[in-house]
Short mmCIF file of N, CA and C in Angstrom, two decimals:
data_model
loop_
_atom_site.label_atom_id
_atom_site.label_comp_id
_atom_site.label_asym_id
_atom_site.label_seq_id
_atom_site.Cartn_x
_atom_site.Cartn_y
_atom_site.Cartn_z
N UNK A 1256 -17.13 3.49 12.78
CA UNK A 1256 -16.38 2.99 11.17
C UNK A 1256 -14.98 2.52 10.70
N UNK A 1257 -14.69 2.15 9.79
CA UNK A 1257 -13.57 1.62 9.46
C UNK A 1257 -12.87 3.00 9.21
N UNK A 1258 -11.48 2.75 9.90
CA UNK A 1258 -10.32 3.88 9.71
C UNK A 1258 -9.16 3.34 9.34
N UNK A 1259 -8.17 4.10 8.70
CA UNK A 1259 -6.94 3.33 8.12
C UNK A 1259 -6.22 4.59 8.60
N UNK A 1260 -4.86 4.46 9.22
CA UNK A 1260 -3.90 5.45 9.44
C UNK A 1260 -2.40 4.81 9.17
N UNK A 1261 -1.87 5.80 8.08
CA UNK A 1261 -0.45 5.23 7.68
C UNK A 1261 0.13 5.84 9.05
N UNK A 1262 1.40 5.37 8.93
CA UNK A 1262 2.67 5.98 9.53
C UNK A 1262 3.95 5.41 8.65
N UNK A 1263 5.37 6.22 9.49
CA UNK A 1263 6.66 5.74 9.04
C UNK A 1263 7.14 6.75 7.88
N UNK A 1264 6.51 7.41 7.16
CA UNK A 1264 7.13 8.16 6.29
C UNK A 1264 8.02 9.26 6.67
N UNK A 1265 8.57 9.70 5.95
CA UNK A 1265 9.92 10.75 6.63
C UNK A 1265 10.93 10.84 5.19
N UNK A 1266 12.17 11.80 5.48
CA UNK A 1266 13.18 11.97 4.82
C UNK A 1266 14.28 10.54 4.46
N UNK A 1267 14.66 10.28 3.58
CA UNK A 1267 15.62 9.28 3.33
C UNK A 1267 16.50 9.43 2.52
N UNK A 1268 17.81 9.05 2.41
CA UNK A 1268 18.59 9.16 1.08
C UNK A 1268 18.29 7.73 0.30
N UNK A 1269 18.67 8.18 -1.09
CA UNK A 1269 18.83 7.40 -2.31
C UNK A 1269 19.79 6.20 -1.72
N UNK A 1270 18.73 5.05 -2.00
CA UNK A 1270 19.41 3.48 -1.35
C UNK A 1270 19.11 3.07 0.13
N UNK A 1271 18.61 4.10 0.68
CA UNK A 1271 18.00 3.85 2.10
C UNK A 1271 16.57 2.99 2.18
N UNK A 1272 16.08 2.35 3.20
CA UNK A 1272 15.25 1.66 3.65
C UNK A 1272 14.18 2.68 4.34
N UNK A 1273 13.00 2.26 4.39
CA UNK A 1273 11.88 3.00 4.91
C UNK A 1273 10.67 1.60 5.26
N UNK A 1274 9.85 1.73 6.47
CA UNK A 1274 8.94 0.84 6.86
C UNK A 1274 7.57 1.57 6.98
N UNK A 1275 6.60 1.46 6.04
CA UNK A 1275 5.38 2.20 6.46
C UNK A 1275 4.40 1.34 6.95
N UNK A 1276 3.86 1.68 7.73
CA UNK A 1276 2.43 1.21 8.74
C UNK A 1276 1.21 1.24 8.51
N UNK A 1277 0.27 0.62 8.00
CA UNK A 1277 -1.05 1.10 8.05
C UNK A 1277 -1.96 0.11 9.04
N UNK A 1278 -2.20 1.09 10.01
CA UNK A 1278 -3.02 0.80 11.22
C UNK A 1278 -4.68 0.79 10.97
N UNK A 1279 -5.30 -0.08 10.96
CA UNK A 1279 -7.04 -0.32 11.07
C UNK A 1279 -7.30 -0.23 12.40
N UNK A 1280 -8.84 0.20 12.03
CA UNK A 1280 -9.84 0.46 13.33
C UNK A 1280 -10.92 0.25 12.81
N UNK A 1281 -11.98 -0.29 13.41
CA UNK A 1281 -13.54 -0.26 13.44
C UNK A 1281 -13.69 -1.76 12.38
N UNK A 1282 -13.07 -2.57 12.08
CA UNK A 1282 -12.62 -3.74 11.43
C UNK A 1282 -12.10 -4.52 11.69
N UNK A 1283 -12.42 -5.75 11.40
CA UNK A 1283 -11.27 -7.05 11.62
C UNK A 1283 -10.13 -7.33 10.59
N UNK A 1284 -9.18 -7.07 10.81
CA UNK A 1284 -8.46 -6.92 9.51
C UNK A 1284 -8.64 -7.77 8.67
N UNK A 1285 -8.34 -9.25 9.07
CA UNK A 1285 -8.23 -10.46 8.18
C UNK A 1285 -9.49 -10.45 7.48
N UNK A 1286 -10.75 -9.98 7.77
CA UNK A 1286 -11.31 -9.77 6.63
C UNK A 1286 -11.40 -8.81 5.29
N UNK A 1287 -10.31 -8.20 5.40
CA UNK A 1287 -10.23 -7.23 4.40
C UNK A 1287 -9.00 -7.46 3.61
N UNK A 1288 -8.83 -7.48 2.23
CA UNK A 1288 -7.88 -7.31 1.86
C UNK A 1288 -7.13 -5.69 1.52
N UNK A 1289 -5.79 -5.51 1.33
CA UNK A 1289 -5.34 -3.92 1.78
C UNK A 1289 -4.23 -3.64 0.36
N UNK A 1290 -4.52 -2.54 -0.22
CA UNK A 1290 -3.56 -2.09 -1.17
C UNK A 1290 -2.91 -0.85 -0.72
N UNK A 1291 -1.69 -0.66 -1.23
CA UNK A 1291 -1.14 0.65 -0.88
C UNK A 1291 -1.12 1.38 -2.32
N UNK A 1292 -0.78 2.49 -2.19
CA UNK A 1292 -1.15 3.46 -3.25
C UNK A 1292 -0.22 4.49 -3.17
N UNK A 1293 0.28 5.28 -4.29
CA UNK A 1293 0.80 6.70 -3.96
C UNK A 1293 0.66 7.53 -4.85
N UNK A 1294 0.98 8.76 -4.59
CA UNK A 1294 0.51 9.85 -5.45
C UNK A 1294 1.73 11.13 -5.32
N UNK A 1295 2.67 11.18 -6.58
CA UNK A 1295 3.78 11.99 -6.37
C UNK A 1295 3.13 13.51 -7.02
N UNK A 1296 3.80 14.57 -6.59
CA UNK A 1296 3.38 15.77 -7.45
C UNK A 1296 3.44 15.77 -9.09
N UNK A 1297 2.51 16.26 -9.97
CA UNK A 1297 2.50 16.36 -11.12
C UNK A 1297 2.15 14.94 -11.71
N UNK A 1298 2.42 13.99 -10.79
CA UNK A 1298 2.08 12.46 -11.38
C UNK A 1298 0.57 12.21 -10.96
N UNK A 1299 -0.05 10.91 -11.55
CA UNK A 1299 -1.12 10.42 -11.43
C UNK A 1299 -1.04 9.14 -10.14
N UNK A 1300 -2.07 9.12 -9.51
CA UNK A 1300 -2.01 8.16 -8.56
C UNK A 1300 -1.49 6.96 -8.98
N UNK A 1301 -1.04 6.06 -8.31
CA UNK A 1301 -0.21 4.72 -8.82
C UNK A 1301 -0.48 3.57 -7.60
N UNK A 1302 -0.88 2.66 -8.19
CA UNK A 1302 -1.06 1.03 -7.36
C UNK A 1302 0.30 0.33 -7.11
N UNK A 1303 0.86 0.65 -5.74
CA UNK A 1303 2.04 -0.20 -5.54
C UNK A 1303 2.02 -1.12 -5.12
N UNK A 1304 0.96 -1.54 -4.28
CA UNK A 1304 1.03 -3.59 -3.76
C UNK A 1304 0.04 -3.60 -3.41
N UNK A 1305 -0.31 -4.87 -2.98
CA UNK A 1305 -1.50 -5.47 -2.46
C UNK A 1305 -1.63 -6.83 -1.94
N UNK A 1306 -2.22 -6.98 -0.93
CA UNK A 1306 -2.10 -8.26 -0.26
C UNK A 1306 -3.51 -8.66 0.12
N UNK A 1307 -4.09 -10.20 -0.04
CA UNK A 1307 -5.20 -10.72 -0.24
C UNK A 1307 -5.22 -10.87 1.71
N UNK A 1308 -6.68 -11.00 2.13
CA UNK A 1308 -6.87 -11.31 3.41
C UNK A 1308 -6.10 -12.45 4.10
N UNK A 1309 -6.00 -13.61 3.28
CA UNK A 1309 -5.12 -14.76 3.85
C UNK A 1309 -3.87 -14.51 3.51
N UNK A 1310 -3.08 -13.56 2.86
CA UNK A 1310 -1.95 -13.94 2.16
C UNK A 1310 -1.43 -14.45 1.20
N UNK A 1311 -2.41 -15.11 0.54
CA UNK A 1311 -2.38 -16.03 -0.48
C UNK A 1311 -1.99 -15.28 -1.88
N UNK A 1312 -2.03 -14.20 -1.98
CA UNK A 1312 -1.95 -13.08 -3.12
C UNK A 1312 -1.20 -12.24 -2.60
N UNK A 1313 -0.39 -11.74 -3.73
CA UNK A 1313 0.52 -10.91 -3.59
C UNK A 1313 0.86 -10.01 -4.90
N UNK A 1314 0.70 -8.65 -4.73
CA UNK A 1314 0.78 -7.81 -6.22
C UNK A 1314 2.03 -6.41 -6.16
N UNK A 1315 2.66 -6.37 -6.96
CA UNK A 1315 3.53 -5.15 -7.04
C UNK A 1315 3.42 -4.63 -8.28
N UNK A 1316 3.56 -3.54 -8.34
CA UNK A 1316 3.84 -2.32 -9.22
C UNK A 1316 5.27 -2.76 -10.16
N UNK A 1317 5.29 -3.25 -11.05
CA UNK A 1317 6.76 -3.30 -11.89
C UNK A 1317 7.84 -2.27 -11.31
N UNK A 1318 7.77 -0.92 -11.02
CA UNK A 1318 8.56 -0.39 -10.56
C UNK A 1318 9.15 -0.40 -9.12
N UNK A 1319 8.53 -1.28 -8.36
CA UNK A 1319 8.98 -1.87 -7.22
C UNK A 1319 9.20 -3.34 -6.67
N UNK A 1320 8.69 -3.54 -7.79
CA UNK A 1320 9.23 -5.12 -7.72
C UNK A 1320 10.63 -5.45 -7.40
N UNK A 1321 10.89 -6.39 -6.48
CA UNK A 1321 11.96 -6.68 -5.81
C UNK A 1321 12.67 -5.47 -4.93
N UNK A 1322 11.92 -4.40 -5.00
CA UNK A 1322 12.33 -3.52 -3.50
C UNK A 1322 11.39 -3.43 -2.41
N UNK A 1323 10.23 -3.60 -2.62
CA UNK A 1323 9.40 -3.44 -1.92
C UNK A 1323 8.42 -4.60 -1.29
N UNK A 1324 8.32 -4.70 -0.27
CA UNK A 1324 7.56 -6.14 0.53
C UNK A 1324 6.40 -5.64 1.32
N UNK A 1325 5.32 -6.29 0.81
CA UNK A 1325 4.06 -6.11 1.76
C UNK A 1325 3.72 -7.16 2.30
N UNK A 1326 3.20 -6.63 3.60
CA UNK A 1326 2.89 -7.99 4.78
C UNK A 1326 1.76 -7.39 5.64
N UNK A 1327 1.26 -8.44 6.47
CA UNK A 1327 0.34 -7.98 7.67
C UNK A 1327 0.39 -8.60 8.90
N UNK A 1328 0.23 -8.07 10.00
CA UNK A 1328 0.34 -8.94 10.80
C UNK A 1328 -1.35 -8.71 11.73
N UNK A 1329 -2.12 -9.39 11.25
CA UNK A 1329 -3.22 -9.26 11.91
C UNK A 1329 -3.63 -9.19 13.36
N UNK A 1330 -3.12 -9.79 14.04
CA UNK A 1330 -3.01 -9.48 15.52
C UNK A 1330 -2.83 -7.98 16.26
N UNK A 1331 -1.70 -7.14 15.28
CA UNK A 1331 -1.71 -5.98 15.40
C UNK A 1331 -2.29 -5.07 14.58
N UNK A 1332 -3.46 -5.80 13.75
CA UNK A 1332 -4.71 -4.88 12.98
C UNK A 1332 -3.31 -3.90 11.91
N UNK A 1333 -2.36 -4.24 11.37
CA UNK A 1333 -1.41 -3.46 10.81
C UNK A 1333 -0.97 -4.33 9.43
N UNK A 1334 -1.01 -3.50 8.67
CA UNK A 1334 -0.44 -4.05 7.06
C UNK A 1334 0.90 -3.14 6.95
N UNK A 1335 2.09 -3.58 6.32
CA UNK A 1335 3.34 -2.96 6.26
C UNK A 1335 3.68 -2.86 4.72
N UNK A 1336 4.48 -1.88 4.55
CA UNK A 1336 5.20 -1.86 3.33
C UNK A 1336 6.70 -1.65 3.63
N UNK A 1337 7.64 -2.55 3.56
CA UNK A 1337 8.91 -2.08 3.73
C UNK A 1337 9.34 -1.73 2.06
N UNK A 1338 10.28 -0.83 2.66
CA UNK A 1338 10.88 -0.17 1.18
C UNK A 1338 12.25 -0.28 1.25
N UNK A 1339 13.13 -1.15 0.33
CA UNK A 1339 14.29 -0.67 0.28
C UNK A 1339 14.84 -0.24 -1.07
N UNK A 1340 16.33 0.06 -1.28
CA UNK A 1340 16.67 0.63 -2.31
C UNK A 1340 15.96 1.61 -2.95
N UNK A 1341 15.81 2.72 -2.12
CA UNK A 1341 14.71 3.60 -2.53
C UNK A 1341 15.40 4.58 -3.28
N UNK A 1342 14.68 5.01 -4.42
CA UNK A 1342 15.04 5.75 -5.06
C UNK A 1342 13.76 7.29 -5.16
N UNK A 1343 14.98 8.62 -5.82
CA UNK A 1343 14.14 9.58 -5.72
C UNK A 1343 12.63 9.64 -6.40
N UNK A 1344 12.62 8.78 -7.27
CA UNK A 1344 10.77 8.53 -7.87
C UNK A 1344 10.13 7.95 -7.39
N UNK A 1345 10.47 7.31 -6.06
CA UNK A 1345 9.82 6.86 -5.00
C UNK A 1345 9.14 7.91 -4.17
N UNK A 1346 9.36 9.04 -4.17
CA UNK A 1346 8.78 10.34 -3.39
C UNK A 1346 7.44 10.33 -4.01
N UNK A 1347 6.87 10.52 -2.54
CA UNK A 1347 5.16 10.25 -2.88
C UNK A 1347 4.08 10.30 -1.82
N UNK A 1348 3.32 10.71 -1.53
CA UNK A 1348 2.32 10.41 -0.50
C UNK A 1348 1.97 9.28 -0.81
N UNK A 1349 2.09 8.26 0.11
CA UNK A 1349 1.69 6.45 0.39
C UNK A 1349 0.45 6.24 1.20
N UNK A 1350 -0.79 5.94 0.63
CA UNK A 1350 -2.03 5.73 1.03
C UNK A 1350 -2.19 4.13 1.15
N UNK A 1351 -2.53 3.91 2.34
CA UNK A 1351 -3.22 2.43 2.13
C UNK A 1351 -4.78 2.28 2.21
N UNK A 1352 -5.43 1.26 1.39
CA UNK A 1352 -6.80 1.31 1.32
C UNK A 1352 -7.45 -0.41 1.66
N UNK A 1353 -8.44 -0.09 2.00
CA UNK A 1353 -9.29 -1.57 2.36
C UNK A 1353 -10.36 -1.99 1.40
N UNK A 1354 -10.49 -3.32 0.98
CA UNK A 1354 -11.42 -3.93 0.51
C UNK A 1354 -11.99 -5.13 0.73
N UNK A 1355 -13.24 -5.38 1.03
CA UNK A 1355 -13.82 -6.63 1.38
C UNK A 1355 -13.90 -7.82 0.64
N UNK A 1356 -13.73 -7.33 -0.70
CA UNK A 1356 -13.45 -8.40 -1.54
C UNK A 1356 -11.87 -9.12 -2.37
N UNK A 1357 -11.89 -9.82 -2.94
CA UNK A 1357 -10.58 -10.09 -3.43
C UNK A 1357 -10.32 -9.54 -4.88
N UNK A 1358 -9.24 -9.08 -5.42
CA UNK A 1358 -9.06 -8.60 -6.26
C UNK A 1358 -8.00 -9.41 -7.09
N UNK A 1359 -8.21 -9.15 -8.65
CA UNK A 1359 -7.31 -9.49 -9.25
C UNK A 1359 -6.01 -8.90 -9.95
N UNK A 1360 -5.46 -9.77 -10.91
CA UNK A 1360 -4.28 -8.80 -11.37
C UNK A 1360 -4.38 -7.63 -12.17
N UNK A 1361 -5.64 -7.43 -12.54
CA UNK A 1361 -5.94 -6.09 -13.13
C UNK A 1361 -6.66 -5.16 -12.12
N UNK A 1362 -7.77 -5.39 -11.34
CA UNK A 1362 -8.35 -5.21 -10.69
C UNK A 1362 -7.91 -4.41 -9.26
N UNK A 1363 -7.11 -5.09 -9.25
CA UNK A 1363 -6.49 -4.53 -7.81
C UNK A 1363 -5.39 -2.89 -7.74
N UNK A 1364 -5.96 -2.55 -9.05
CA UNK A 1364 -4.92 -1.15 -9.31
C UNK A 1364 -5.94 -0.21 -9.21
N UNK A 1365 -6.87 -0.28 -9.14
CA UNK A 1365 -8.57 0.31 -9.30
C UNK A 1365 -8.76 0.79 -8.28
N UNK A 1366 -8.59 2.19 -7.58
CA UNK A 1366 -8.98 2.99 -6.53
C UNK A 1366 -10.53 2.75 -6.35
N UNK A 1367 -10.98 2.61 -7.32
CA UNK A 1367 -12.70 2.51 -6.80
C UNK A 1367 -13.20 0.95 -6.15
N UNK A 1368 -12.28 -0.03 -6.51
CA UNK A 1368 -12.72 -1.23 -5.76
C UNK A 1368 -12.31 -1.09 -4.19
N UNK A 1369 -11.93 -0.09 -3.75
CA UNK A 1369 -11.57 0.07 -2.38
C UNK A 1369 -12.57 0.96 -1.68
N UNK A 1370 -13.00 0.42 -0.41
CA UNK A 1370 -13.83 0.84 0.46
C UNK A 1370 -13.84 2.19 1.16
N UNK A 1371 -12.29 1.86 2.01
CA UNK A 1371 -11.57 2.72 2.72
C UNK A 1371 -10.37 3.37 2.72
N UNK A 1372 -10.06 4.62 2.89
CA UNK A 1372 -8.59 4.95 2.65
C UNK A 1372 -7.87 5.90 3.69
N UNK A 1373 -6.52 5.98 4.06
CA UNK A 1373 -6.27 6.72 4.73
C UNK A 1373 -6.03 7.90 4.35
N UNK A 1374 -5.34 8.66 5.03
CA UNK A 1374 -4.77 10.20 4.44
C UNK A 1374 -3.73 9.99 3.90
N UNK A 1375 -2.81 9.02 4.53
CA UNK A 1375 -1.49 9.22 3.65
C UNK A 1375 -0.14 9.46 4.20
N UNK A 1376 0.74 9.22 4.15
CA UNK A 1376 1.92 9.30 4.67
C UNK A 1376 3.29 10.19 3.86
N UNK A 1377 3.92 10.86 4.24
CA UNK A 1377 4.60 11.54 2.95
C UNK A 1377 6.06 10.65 2.90
N UNK A 1378 6.48 10.35 2.05
CA UNK A 1378 7.99 9.73 2.00
C UNK A 1378 8.57 10.67 0.82
N UNK A 1379 9.96 10.98 1.36
CA UNK A 1379 10.90 11.83 0.46
C UNK A 1379 12.19 11.38 0.56
N UNK A 1380 12.78 10.91 -0.86
CA UNK A 1380 13.87 10.14 -1.14
C UNK A 1380 14.93 11.27 -1.80
N UNK A 1381 15.67 11.93 -1.04
CA UNK A 1381 16.83 13.10 -1.28
C UNK A 1381 18.07 12.80 -0.69
N UNK A 1382 19.13 13.10 -1.61
CA UNK A 1382 20.04 13.60 -0.88
C UNK A 1382 20.37 14.92 0.15
#
């Protein structure tokens, strides 16, 4: 069955950079669009970014625009989230999710639209 596993999380200082990876198995990655979400303690889950199956569409939360970049390497069955200029408020568990369908500027933030989820990777931004 479809499986997603995140990696690349860790402890970084404010202003630092980190690249998260979402490795897919059990399906052909180019048949799926991928979203990144994060969940910080005491906060609700937040949609961070989205990339369509053909790279034609990307979305970012306002809080990360200009700092985060989503990309995909279908040959490696991996989607990346490159994070720079990290802030303490970026601290959260980051999860990736897959959907067979194209989502729009509203629905990409809706978790129920995604079919499969990874377990998440912890990102901590602190001095």
